[in-house]
Amino acid sequence: MKTSIDYTQNITFYPDKVVCVSEFIHPTSNNQKKKDVMLENRSTVYNGFMSPATKRRVTKIITVWMEALEFSTPYTSRSEGAKKHYPVFVTLTLSGEQKHDDNFIKRNLLGRFIIELRRNHGVVQYFWRAEKQKNGRIHFHCIFDQYIDMKVLQSTWNRIQDAYGYLDEYKKKFSRYNAPSTHVERINSSEKAIDYVVKYVSKNPKEMEEKGLKIQGRIWGCSDGLRDLRPYTIAEHSNLIELLNEMHKNNMAERFADDFFTIYKLNVSDLLEMYFPELKENQYLYYADVFNQLYNPA
């Protein structure tokens, strides 16, 4: 990474990496070059899949959200009422052949489902990702910040499906309407949530496009409170950078770099606890503030 009076460094902390980005203090031709490169790599044409920039943004949103929950209320606590916001993964599938376009399904089925969870079951923040099954039907991978009994989720989704004819085939075949249309999985760590999201935003676009599995319209969405989340970031910290470079030399951290950024891969929580407890405390305070913004706004 370049060091110059024209640059300053912003250092951002993730659970598994530290990212150091060079920011220009004064406008220069290099500054414009950086912008040009970024624009070249950003597609302005919607192609039905997530761009690399969108994948990074989504991963960042989920990371900050889960970090705020974890820092504010430890996942290790499982006593009744100990965790008000207890995120879960929910997968929603259609129980019959898709008879409406993707946008209709998102607007009238998924949208109604989210509204009901927010009105009746305490959900505040949420995230969803649309994907196509091999049979061509759209389905959704969601994260909600409130534990809801699986039977309640399934009955709610099935009732909404039924209103648009998606249980007709199932009821005719099985003479019942409680189709197995939902899958629920609890989240017990921020790393698990991040891994979950990365898995579903990193599908191979070329392979999916060849199979005709492109989504029409929006691929993902989230509650308004999550859209502008930013991870814990500090200004230049020479002692930290010196230590990270030393750890890299001693094979204790991987390093990836170019002219504008450097990434150090390592366990960040252990790093801060061992060497920079003041940063660890500031990180805790930062995410406590994020949590309050999300759940206890003034």
PDB file of C-alpha atoms in Angstrom:
ATOM      1  CA  MET A   1       0.000   0.000   0.000  1.00  0.00           C
ATOM      2  CA  LYS A   2       1.304   3.436  -0.877  1.00  0.00           C
ATOM      3  CA  THR A   3       2.268   5.794   1.914  1.00  0.00           C
ATOM      4  CA  SER A   4       2.240   9.486   1.085  1.00  0.00           C
ATOM      5  CA  ILE A   5       1.175  12.835   2.437  1.00  0.00           C
ATOM      6  CA  ASP A   6      -1.527  12.602  -0.257  1.00  0.00           C
ATOM      7  CA  TYR A   7      -3.036   9.581   1.460  1.00  0.00           C
ATOM      8  CA  THR A   8      -4.590   8.656   4.737  1.00  0.00           C
ATOM      9  CA  GLN A   9      -5.685   5.203   5.813  1.00  0.00           C
ATOM     10  CA  ASN A  10      -9.065   4.027   7.003  1.00  0.00           C
ATOM     11  CA  ILE A  11      -8.900   0.722   8.857  1.00  0.00           C
ATOM     12  CA  THR A  12     -12.041  -1.408   8.932  1.00  0.00           C
ATOM     13  CA  PHE A  13     -12.540  -4.451  11.157  1.00  0.00           C
ATOM     14  CA  TYR A  14     -14.461  -7.587  10.188  1.00  0.00           C
ATOM     15  CA  PRO A  15     -14.607 -10.837  12.188  1.00  0.00           C
ATOM     16  CA  ASP A  16     -12.013 -12.521   9.963  1.00  0.00           C
ATOM     17  CA  LYS A  17     -10.038  -9.656   8.452  1.00  0.00           C
ATOM     18  CA  VAL A  18      -8.718  -6.119   8.765  1.00  0.00           C
ATOM     19  CA  VAL A  19      -9.082  -3.951   5.650  1.00  0.00           C
ATOM     20  CA  CYS A  20      -6.877  -0.885   5.208  1.00  0.00           C
ATOM     21  CA  VAL A  21      -7.985   1.497   2.472  1.00  0.00           C
ATOM     22  CA  SER A  22      -5.954   4.430   1.149  1.00  0.00           C
ATOM     23  CA  GLU A  23      -8.061   7.585   0.940  1.00  0.00           C
ATOM     24  CA  PHE A  24      -6.916  10.628  -1.005  1.00  0.00           C
ATOM     25  CA  ILE A  25      -6.488  13.841   0.972  1.00  0.00           C
ATOM     26  CA  HIS A  26      -6.046  16.041  -2.099  1.00  0.00           C
ATOM     27  CA  PRO A  27      -7.515  15.602  -5.596  1.00  0.00           C
ATOM     28  CA  THR A  28      -4.924  14.063  -7.940  1.00  0.00           C
ATOM     29  CA  SER A  29      -4.795  12.274 -11.261  1.00  0.00           C
ATOM     30  CA  ASN A  30      -4.389   9.022  -9.294  1.00  0.00           C
ATOM     31  CA  ASN A  31      -7.628   9.783  -7.511  1.00  0.00           C
ATOM     32  CA  GLN A  32      -9.396  10.015 -10.852  1.00  0.00           C
ATOM     33  CA  LYS A  33      -7.665   6.828 -11.989  1.00  0.00           C
ATOM     34  CA  LYS A  34      -9.045   5.001  -8.973  1.00  0.00           C
ATOM     35  CA  LYS A  35     -12.555   6.239  -9.760  1.00  0.00           C
ATOM     36  CA  ASP A  36     -12.197   5.228 -13.406  1.00  0.00           C
ATOM     37  CA  VAL A  37     -11.135   1.711 -12.438  1.00  0.00           C
ATOM     38  CA  MET A  38     -14.064   1.394 -10.056  1.00  0.00           C
ATOM     39  CA  LEU A  39     -16.490   2.570 -12.745  1.00  0.00           C
ATOM     40  CA  GLU A  40     -15.058   0.128 -15.277  1.00  0.00           C
ATOM     41  CA  ASN A  41     -15.737  -2.726 -12.877  1.00  0.00           C
ATOM     42  CA  ARG A  42     -19.273  -1.648 -12.047  1.00  0.00           C
ATOM     43  CA  SER A  43     -21.999  -2.826 -14.375  1.00  0.00           C
ATOM     44  CA  THR A  44     -24.861  -0.397 -14.902  1.00  0.00           C
ATOM     45  CA  VAL A  45     -27.008  -2.952 -16.708  1.00  0.00           C
ATOM     46  CA  TYR A  46     -29.151  -5.243 -14.575  1.00  0.00           C
ATOM     47  CA  ASN A  47     -28.393  -8.868 -15.510  1.00  0.00           C
ATOM     48  CA  GLY A  48     -30.532 -10.790 -13.020  1.00  0.00           C
ATOM     49  CA  PHE A  49     -27.586 -11.695 -10.799  1.00  0.00           C
ATOM     50  CA  MET A  50     -25.512 -10.038  -8.091  1.00  0.00           C
ATOM     51  CA  SER A  51     -22.490  -8.035  -9.181  1.00  0.00           C
ATOM     52  CA  PRO A  52     -19.279  -8.380  -7.135  1.00  0.00           C
ATOM     53  CA  ALA A  53     -19.924  -4.916  -5.662  1.00  0.00           C
ATOM     54  CA  THR A  54     -23.445  -5.930  -4.590  1.00  0.00           C
ATOM     55  CA  LYS A  55     -22.135  -9.134  -3.034  1.00  0.00           C
ATOM     56  CA  ARG A  56     -19.672  -7.096  -0.996  1.00  0.00           C
ATOM     57  CA  ARG A  57     -22.385  -4.672   0.077  1.00  0.00           C
ATOM     58  CA  VAL A  58     -24.771  -7.431   1.145  1.00  0.00           C
ATOM     59  CA  THR A  59     -22.034  -9.253   3.053  1.00  0.00           C
ATOM     60  CA  LYS A  60     -21.117  -5.987   4.790  1.00  0.00           C
ATOM     61  CA  ILE A  61     -24.741  -5.311   5.796  1.00  0.00           C
ATOM     62  CA  ILE A  62     -25.211  -8.769   7.296  1.00  0.00           C
ATOM     63  CA  THR A  63     -21.818  -8.638   9.014  1.00  0.00           C
ATOM     64  CA  VAL A  64     -22.563  -5.348  10.773  1.00  0.00           C
ATOM     65  CA  TRP A  65     -26.101  -6.434  11.699  1.00  0.00           C
ATOM     66  CA  MET A  66     -24.926  -9.701  13.236  1.00  0.00           C
ATOM     67  CA  GLU A  67     -22.004  -8.027  14.982  1.00  0.00           C
ATOM     68  CA  ALA A  68     -24.395  -5.511  16.549  1.00  0.00           C
ATOM     69  CA  LEU A  69     -26.596  -8.328  17.834  1.00  0.00           C
ATOM     70  CA  GLU A  70     -23.657 -10.344  19.107  1.00  0.00           C
ATOM     71  CA  PHE A  71     -21.899  -7.470  20.862  1.00  0.00           C
ATOM     72  CA  SER A  72     -25.115  -6.280  22.486  1.00  0.00           C
ATOM     73  CA  THR A  73     -26.614  -9.577  23.613  1.00  0.00           C
ATOM     74  CA  PRO A  74     -24.295 -12.611  23.786  1.00  0.00           C
ATOM     75  CA  TYR A  75     -25.464 -15.636  21.835  1.00  0.00           C
ATOM     76  CA  THR A  76     -24.364 -17.834  24.746  1.00  0.00           C
ATOM     77  CA  SER A  77     -27.397 -16.702  26.735  1.00  0.00           C
ATOM     78  CA  ARG A  78     -30.391 -18.933  26.081  1.00  0.00           C
ATOM     79  CA  SER A  79     -32.575 -18.186  29.094  1.00  0.00           C
ATOM     80  CA  GLU A  80     -36.187 -17.204  28.513  1.00  0.00           C
ATOM     81  CA  GLY A  81     -36.419 -13.536  27.566  1.00  0.00           C
ATOM     82  CA  ALA A  82     -32.644 -13.097  27.625  1.00  0.00           C
ATOM     83  CA  LYS A  83     -32.429 -12.350  23.918  1.00  0.00           C
ATOM     84  CA  LYS A  84     -35.090 -10.114  22.473  1.00  0.00           C
ATOM     85  CA  HIS A  85     -33.729 -10.317  18.956  1.00  0.00           C
ATOM     86  CA  TYR A  86     -32.802 -13.869  18.077  1.00  0.00           C
ATOM     87  CA  PRO A  87     -32.167 -14.148  14.313  1.00  0.00           C
ATOM     88  CA  VAL A  88     -33.140 -17.184  12.282  1.00  0.00           C
ATOM     89  CA  PHE A  89     -32.711 -18.360   8.697  1.00  0.00           C
ATOM     90  CA  VAL A  90     -35.964 -19.074   6.888  1.00  0.00           C
ATOM     91  CA  THR A  91     -36.294 -20.603   3.412  1.00  0.00           C
ATOM     92  CA  LEU A  92     -39.635 -20.139   1.635  1.00  0.00           C
ATOM     93  CA  THR A  93     -40.627 -22.270  -1.359  1.00  0.00           C
ATOM     94  CA  LEU A  94     -43.662 -22.443  -3.627  1.00  0.00           C
ATOM     95  CA  SER A  95     -45.792 -25.566  -3.190  1.00  0.00           C
ATOM     96  CA  GLY A  96     -47.032 -25.625  -6.786  1.00  0.00           C
ATOM     97  CA  GLU A  97     -45.964 -24.663 -10.284  1.00  0.00           C
ATOM     98  CA  GLN A  98     -45.141 -20.942 -10.491  1.00  0.00           C
ATOM     99  CA  LYS A  99     -48.070 -19.259 -12.194  1.00  0.00           C
ATOM    100  CA  HIS A 100     -47.097 -15.586 -11.693  1.00  0.00           C
ATOM    101  CA  ASP A 101     -43.938 -13.732 -12.648  1.00  0.00           C
ATOM    102  CA  ASP A 102     -41.120 -13.223 -10.141  1.00  0.00           C
ATOM    103  CA  ASN A 103     -42.035  -9.613  -9.374  1.00  0.00           C
ATOM    104  CA  PHE A 104     -45.630 -10.570  -8.577  1.00  0.00           C
ATOM    105  CA  ILE A 105     -44.440 -13.288  -6.180  1.00  0.00           C
ATOM    106  CA  LYS A 106     -42.063 -10.900  -4.436  1.00  0.00           C
ATOM    107  CA  ARG A 107     -44.637  -8.145  -4.140  1.00  0.00           C
ATOM    108  CA  ASN A 108     -47.748 -10.110  -3.216  1.00  0.00           C
ATOM    109  CA  LEU A 109     -46.477 -13.215  -1.420  1.00  0.00           C
ATOM    110  CA  LEU A 110     -43.093 -12.367   0.089  1.00  0.00           C
ATOM    111  CA  GLY A 111     -44.099  -8.752   0.773  1.00  0.00           C
ATOM    112  CA  ARG A 112     -47.295  -9.802   2.527  1.00  0.00           C
ATOM    113  CA  PHE A 113     -45.407 -12.433   4.533  1.00  0.00           C
ATOM    114  CA  ILE A 114     -42.885  -9.863   5.804  1.00  0.00           C
ATOM    115  CA  ILE A 115     -45.654  -7.384   6.678  1.00  0.00           C
ATOM    116  CA  GLU A 116     -47.423 -10.042   8.763  1.00  0.00           C
ATOM    117  CA  LEU A 117     -44.229 -10.975  10.610  1.00  0.00           C
ATOM    118  CA  ARG A 118     -43.552  -7.337  11.420  1.00  0.00           C
ATOM    119  CA  ARG A 119     -47.118  -6.600  12.529  1.00  0.00           C
ATOM    120  CA  ASN A 120     -47.854  -9.773  14.459  1.00  0.00           C
ATOM    121  CA  HIS A 121     -44.584 -11.399  15.529  1.00  0.00           C
ATOM    122  CA  GLY A 122     -42.141  -8.673  16.548  1.00  0.00           C
ATOM    123  CA  VAL A 123     -39.826  -8.743  13.536  1.00  0.00           C
ATOM    124  CA  VAL A 124     -38.012  -5.418  13.174  1.00  0.00           C
ATOM    125  CA  GLN A 125     -35.108  -6.000  10.797  1.00  0.00           C
ATOM    126  CA  TYR A 126     -34.971  -8.514   7.964  1.00  0.00           C
ATOM    127  CA  PHE A 127     -33.058  -9.559   4.857  1.00  0.00           C
ATOM    128  CA  TRP A 128     -34.116 -11.677   1.873  1.00  0.00           C
ATOM    129  CA  ARG A 129     -32.416 -13.159  -1.172  1.00  0.00           C
ATOM    130  CA  ALA A 130     -34.335 -14.516  -4.169  1.00  0.00           C
ATOM    131  CA  GLU A 131     -33.105 -17.561  -6.036  1.00  0.00           C
ATOM    132  CA  LYS A 132     -34.401 -20.034  -8.605  1.00  0.00           C
ATOM    133  CA  GLN A 133     -34.771 -23.717  -7.885  1.00  0.00           C
ATOM    134  CA  LYS A 134     -33.760 -26.262 -10.514  1.00  0.00           C
ATOM    135  CA  ASN A 135     -37.450 -26.577 -11.425  1.00  0.00           C
ATOM    136  CA  GLY A 136     -37.507 -22.866 -12.289  1.00  0.00           C
ATOM    137  CA  ARG A 137     -39.616 -21.775  -9.315  1.00  0.00           C
ATOM    138  CA  ILE A 138     -38.519 -18.759  -7.333  1.00  0.00           C
ATOM    139  CA  HIS A 139     -37.765 -19.260  -3.639  1.00  0.00           C
ATOM    140  CA  PHE A 140     -36.395 -17.057  -0.877  1.00  0.00           C
ATOM    141  CA  HIS A 141     -33.645 -17.252   1.713  1.00  0.00           C
ATOM    142  CA  CYS A 142     -34.431 -14.866   4.570  1.00  0.00           C
ATOM    143  CA  ILE A 143     -33.009 -13.734   7.878  1.00  0.00           C
ATOM    144  CA  PHE A 144     -35.419 -12.414  10.496  1.00  0.00           C
ATOM    145  CA  ASP A 145     -34.377 -10.983  13.857  1.00  0.00           C
ATOM    146  CA  GLN A 146     -37.046 -12.699  15.908  1.00  0.00           C
ATOM    147  CA  TYR A 147     -37.475 -16.356  16.706  1.00  0.00           C
ATOM    148  CA  ILE A 148     -40.889 -17.544  15.508  1.00  0.00           C
ATOM    149  CA  ASP A 149     -42.157 -21.085  15.859  1.00  0.00           C
ATOM    150  CA  MET A 150     -41.715 -23.073  12.647  1.00  0.00           C
ATOM    151  CA  LYS A 151     -45.391 -24.082  12.622  1.00  0.00           C
ATOM    152  CA  VAL A 152     -46.426 -20.433  12.748  1.00  0.00           C
ATOM    153  CA  LEU A 153     -44.081 -19.510   9.898  1.00  0.00           C
ATOM    154  CA  GLN A 154     -45.276 -22.407   7.764  1.00  0.00           C
ATOM    155  CA  SER A 155     -48.974 -21.796   8.389  1.00  0.00           C
ATOM    156  CA  THR A 156     -48.546 -18.083   7.613  1.00  0.00           C
ATOM    157  CA  TRP A 157     -46.669 -18.718   4.362  1.00  0.00           C
ATOM    158  CA  ASN A 158     -49.110 -21.461   3.325  1.00  0.00           C
ATOM    159  CA  ARG A 159     -52.125 -19.249   3.989  1.00  0.00           C
ATOM    160  CA  ILE A 160     -50.601 -16.580   1.729  1.00  0.00           C
ATOM    161  CA  GLN A 161     -49.717 -19.187  -0.907  1.00  0.00           C
ATOM    162  CA  ASP A 162     -53.258 -20.557  -0.776  1.00  0.00           C
ATOM    163  CA  ALA A 163     -54.714 -17.129  -1.522  1.00  0.00           C
ATOM    164  CA  TYR A 164     -52.948 -17.212  -4.910  1.00  0.00           C
ATOM    165  CA  GLY A 165     -53.596 -20.863  -5.771  1.00  0.00           C
ATOM    166  CA  TYR A 166     -50.214 -22.335  -4.876  1.00  0.00           C
ATOM    167  CA  LEU A 167     -51.647 -25.015  -2.601  1.00  0.00           C
ATOM    168  CA  ASP A 168     -54.236 -26.314  -5.076  1.00  0.00           C
ATOM    169  CA  GLU A 169     -52.027 -29.104  -6.404  1.00  0.00           C
ATOM    170  CA  TYR A 170     -50.833 -30.091  -2.938  1.00  0.00           C
ATOM    171  CA  LYS A 171     -54.349 -30.184  -1.432  1.00  0.00           C
ATOM    172  CA  LYS A 172     -55.638 -32.228  -4.343  1.00  0.00           C
ATOM    173  CA  LYS A 173     -52.802 -34.753  -4.005  1.00  0.00           C
ATOM    174  CA  PHE A 174     -52.563 -35.026  -0.204  1.00  0.00           C
ATOM    175  CA  SER A 175     -55.988 -33.791   0.982  1.00  0.00           C
ATOM    176  CA  ARG A 176     -54.371 -31.341   3.399  1.00  0.00           C
ATOM    177  CA  TYR A 177     -52.977 -27.838   3.218  1.00  0.00           C
ATOM    178  CA  ASN A 178     -49.990 -27.772   5.596  1.00  0.00           C
ATOM    179  CA  ALA A 179     -47.428 -28.178   2.821  1.00  0.00           C
ATOM    180  CA  PRO A 180     -43.740 -28.413   3.853  1.00  0.00           C
ATOM    181  CA  SER A 181     -42.978 -25.046   2.287  1.00  0.00           C
ATOM    182  CA  THR A 182     -40.624 -23.569   4.912  1.00  0.00           C
ATOM    183  CA  HIS A 183     -37.307 -24.505   6.451  1.00  0.00           C
ATOM    184  CA  VAL A 184     -36.091 -22.803   9.632  1.00  0.00           C
ATOM    185  CA  GLU A 185     -32.586 -22.794  11.078  1.00  0.00           C
ATOM    186  CA  ARG A 186     -31.404 -20.936  14.147  1.00  0.00           C
ATOM    187  CA  ILE A 187     -28.331 -18.720  14.081  1.00  0.00           C
ATOM    188  CA  ASN A 188     -25.864 -19.231  16.923  1.00  0.00           C
ATOM    189  CA  SER A 189     -22.983 -17.034  15.764  1.00  0.00           C
ATOM    190  CA  SER A 190     -22.295 -14.036  13.575  1.00  0.00           C
ATOM    191  CA  GLU A 191     -19.838 -16.138  11.557  1.00  0.00           C
ATOM    192  CA  LYS A 192     -22.609 -18.608  10.738  1.00  0.00           C
ATOM    193  CA  ALA A 193     -24.868 -15.813   9.491  1.00  0.00           C
ATOM    194  CA  ILE A 194     -22.109 -14.345   7.343  1.00  0.00           C
ATOM    195  CA  ASP A 195     -21.235 -17.755   5.883  1.00  0.00           C
ATOM    196  CA  TYR A 196     -24.927 -18.309   5.113  1.00  0.00           C
ATOM    197  CA  VAL A 197     -25.229 -15.060   3.201  1.00  0.00           C
ATOM    198  CA  VAL A 198     -21.956 -15.537   1.301  1.00  0.00           C
ATOM    199  CA  LYS A 199     -23.158 -18.993   0.226  1.00  0.00           C
ATOM    200  CA  TYR A 200     -26.309 -17.624  -1.361  1.00  0.00           C
ATOM    201  CA  VAL A 201     -24.883 -14.456  -2.905  1.00  0.00           C
ATOM    202  CA  SER A 202     -21.888 -16.213  -4.465  1.00  0.00           C
ATOM    203  CA  LYS A 203     -23.626 -18.681  -6.754  1.00  0.00           C
ATOM    204  CA  ASN A 204     -21.980 -18.966 -10.186  1.00  0.00           C
ATOM    205  CA  PRO A 205     -23.914 -16.518 -12.448  1.00  0.00           C
ATOM    206  CA  LYS A 206     -22.731 -18.144 -15.694  1.00  0.00           C
ATOM    207  CA  GLU A 207     -23.875 -21.605 -14.612  1.00  0.00           C
ATOM    208  CA  MET A 208     -27.205 -20.266 -13.342  1.00  0.00           C
ATOM    209  CA  GLU A 209     -27.786 -18.245 -16.522  1.00  0.00           C
ATOM    210  CA  GLU A 210     -27.070 -21.280 -18.699  1.00  0.00           C
ATOM    211  CA  LYS A 211     -29.781 -23.141 -16.799  1.00  0.00           C
ATOM    212  CA  GLY A 212     -32.254 -20.271 -17.262  1.00  0.00           C
ATOM    213  CA  LEU A 213     -32.315 -19.495 -13.534  1.00  0.00           C
ATOM    214  CA  LYS A 214     -32.159 -15.705 -13.757  1.00  0.00           C
ATOM    215  CA  ILE A 215     -34.358 -13.733 -11.330  1.00  0.00           C
ATOM    216  CA  GLN A 216     -36.674 -11.095 -12.773  1.00  0.00           C
ATOM    217  CA  GLY A 217     -36.390  -7.767 -10.944  1.00  0.00           C
ATOM    218  CA  ARG A 218     -34.786  -7.307  -7.537  1.00  0.00           C
ATOM    219  CA  ILE A 219     -32.588 -10.144  -6.285  1.00  0.00           C
ATOM    220  CA  TRP A 220     -32.447  -9.096  -2.647  1.00  0.00           C
ATOM    221  CA  GLY A 221     -33.929  -6.679  -0.166  1.00  0.00           C
ATOM    222  CA  CYS A 222     -33.780  -5.673   3.481  1.00  0.00           C
ATOM    223  CA  SER A 223     -35.430  -3.421   6.030  1.00  0.00           C
ATOM    224  CA  ASP A 224     -34.606   0.281   5.748  1.00  0.00           C
ATOM    225  CA  GLY A 225     -32.604   0.216   8.965  1.00  0.00           C
ATOM    226  CA  LEU A 226     -30.023  -2.153   7.504  1.00  0.00           C
ATOM    227  CA  ARG A 227     -29.323  -0.385   4.220  1.00  0.00           C
ATOM    228  CA  ASP A 228     -26.650   2.048   5.379  1.00  0.00           C
ATOM    229  CA  LEU A 229     -24.862  -0.007   8.037  1.00  0.00           C
ATOM    230  CA  ARG A 230     -21.094   0.416   8.166  1.00  0.00           C
ATOM    231  CA  PRO A 231     -18.550  -1.746  10.020  1.00  0.00           C
ATOM    232  CA  TYR A 232     -16.315  -0.439  12.795  1.00  0.00           C
ATOM    233  CA  THR A 233     -13.658   1.774  11.179  1.00  0.00           C
ATOM    234  CA  ILE A 234     -10.844   3.897  12.570  1.00  0.00           C
ATOM    235  CA  ALA A 235      -8.296   6.312  11.122  1.00  0.00           C
ATOM    236  CA  GLU A 236      -4.580   5.578  10.768  1.00  0.00           C
ATOM    237  CA  HIS A 237      -3.052   3.449  13.535  1.00  0.00           C
ATOM    238  CA  SER A 238       0.667   2.910  12.935  1.00  0.00           C
ATOM    239  CA  ASN A 239       1.151   0.423  15.806  1.00  0.00           C
ATOM    240  CA  LEU A 240      -1.632  -1.764  14.491  1.00  0.00           C
ATOM    241  CA  ILE A 241      -0.300  -1.721  10.921  1.00  0.00           C
ATOM    242  CA  GLU A 242       3.199  -2.473  12.154  1.00  0.00           C
ATOM    243  CA  LEU A 243       1.931  -5.459  14.125  1.00  0.00           C
ATOM    244  CA  LEU A 244      -0.136  -6.770  11.215  1.00  0.00           C
ATOM    245  CA  ASN A 245       2.866  -6.613   8.891  1.00  0.00           C
ATOM    246  CA  GLU A 246       4.969  -8.401  11.491  1.00  0.00           C
ATOM    247  CA  MET A 247       2.321 -11.104  11.844  1.00  0.00           C
ATOM    248  CA  HIS A 248       2.302 -11.516   8.076  1.00  0.00           C
ATOM    249  CA  LYS A 249       6.087 -11.958   8.020  1.00  0.00           C
ATOM    250  CA  ASN A 250       5.751 -14.648  10.686  1.00  0.00           C
ATOM    251  CA  ASN A 251       2.964 -16.449   8.787  1.00  0.00           C
ATOM    252  CA  MET A 252       0.384 -15.506  11.426  1.00  0.00           C
ATOM    253  CA  ALA A 253      -1.777 -13.551   8.971  1.00  0.00           C
ATOM    254  CA  GLU A 254      -2.386 -13.670   5.215  1.00  0.00           C
ATOM    255  CA  ARG A 255      -2.024 -10.405   3.331  1.00  0.00           C
ATOM    256  CA  PHE A 256      -3.467  -9.254   0.003  1.00  0.00           C
ATOM    257  CA  ALA A 257      -2.640  -5.806  -1.347  1.00  0.00           C
ATOM    258  CA  ASP A 258      -2.739  -3.427  -4.288  1.00  0.00           C
ATOM    259  CA  ASP A 259      -2.179   0.328  -4.706  1.00  0.00           C
ATOM    260  CA  PHE A 260      -5.329   1.247  -2.829  1.00  0.00           C
ATOM    261  CA  PHE A 261      -6.001  -1.353  -0.150  1.00  0.00           C
ATOM    262  CA  THR A 262      -4.454  -4.074   1.994  1.00  0.00           C
ATOM    263  CA  ILE A 263      -6.358  -6.976   3.561  1.00  0.00           C
ATOM    264  CA  TYR A 264      -5.033  -8.969   6.506  1.00  0.00           C
ATOM    265  CA  LYS A 265      -6.800 -12.283   7.150  1.00  0.00           C
ATOM    266  CA  LEU A 266      -6.825 -13.380  10.799  1.00  0.00           C
ATOM    267  CA  ASN A 267      -9.037 -13.685  13.872  1.00  0.00           C
ATOM    268  CA  VAL A 268      -9.757 -10.029  14.623  1.00  0.00           C
ATOM    269  CA  SER A 269     -11.368 -10.593  18.014  1.00  0.00           C
ATOM    270  CA  ASP A 270      -8.247 -12.368  19.296  1.00  0.00           C
ATOM    271  CA  LEU A 271      -6.021  -9.683  17.801  1.00  0.00           C
ATOM    272  CA  LEU A 272      -7.818  -6.827  19.566  1.00  0.00           C
ATOM    273  CA  GLU A 273      -8.234  -8.614  22.877  1.00  0.00           C
ATOM    274  CA  MET A 274      -4.559  -9.510  23.047  1.00  0.00           C
ATOM    275  CA  TYR A 275      -2.889  -6.374  21.705  1.00  0.00           C
ATOM    276  CA  PHE A 276      -5.368  -3.494  21.539  1.00  0.00           C
ATOM    277  CA  PRO A 277      -7.986  -3.778  24.311  1.00  0.00           C
ATOM    278  CA  GLU A 278      -8.871  -0.108  23.907  1.00  0.00           C
ATOM    279  CA  LEU A 279      -9.898  -0.761  20.306  1.00  0.00           C
ATOM    280  CA  LYS A 280     -11.878  -3.780  21.433  1.00  0.00           C
ATOM    281  CA  GLU A 281     -13.755  -1.604  23.910  1.00  0.00           C
ATOM    282  CA  ASN A 282     -14.386   1.053  21.265  1.00  0.00           C
ATOM    283  CA  GLN A 283     -15.614  -1.642  18.894  1.00  0.00           C
ATOM    284  CA  TYR A 284     -18.059  -2.847  21.537  1.00  0.00           C
ATOM    285  CA  LEU A 285     -19.342   0.700  22.075  1.00  0.00           C
ATOM    286  CA  TYR A 286     -19.689   1.219  18.327  1.00  0.00           C
ATOM    287  CA  TYR A 287     -21.837  -1.871  17.823  1.00  0.00           C
ATOM    288  CA  ALA A 288     -23.852  -1.130  20.938  1.00  0.00           C
ATOM    289  CA  ASP A 289     -24.671   2.204  19.303  1.00  0.00           C
ATOM    290  CA  VAL A 290     -25.582   0.443  16.032  1.00  0.00           C
ATOM    291  CA  PHE A 291     -27.863  -1.882  17.994  1.00  0.00           C
ATOM    292  CA  ASN A 292     -29.593   1.090  19.628  1.00  0.00           C
ATOM    293  CA  GLN A 293     -30.065   2.756  16.254  1.00  0.00           C
ATOM    294  CA  LEU A 294     -31.695  -0.412  14.920  1.00  0.00           C
ATOM    295  CA  TYR A 295     -33.851  -1.299  17.915  1.00  0.00           C
ATOM    296  CA  ASN A 296     -34.050   1.631  20.312  1.00  0.00           C
ATOM    297  CA  PRO A 297     -34.144   4.760  18.130  1.00  0.00           C
ATOM    298  CA  ALA A 298     -34.583   8.035  19.976  1.00  0.00           C
TER     299      ALA A 298
END
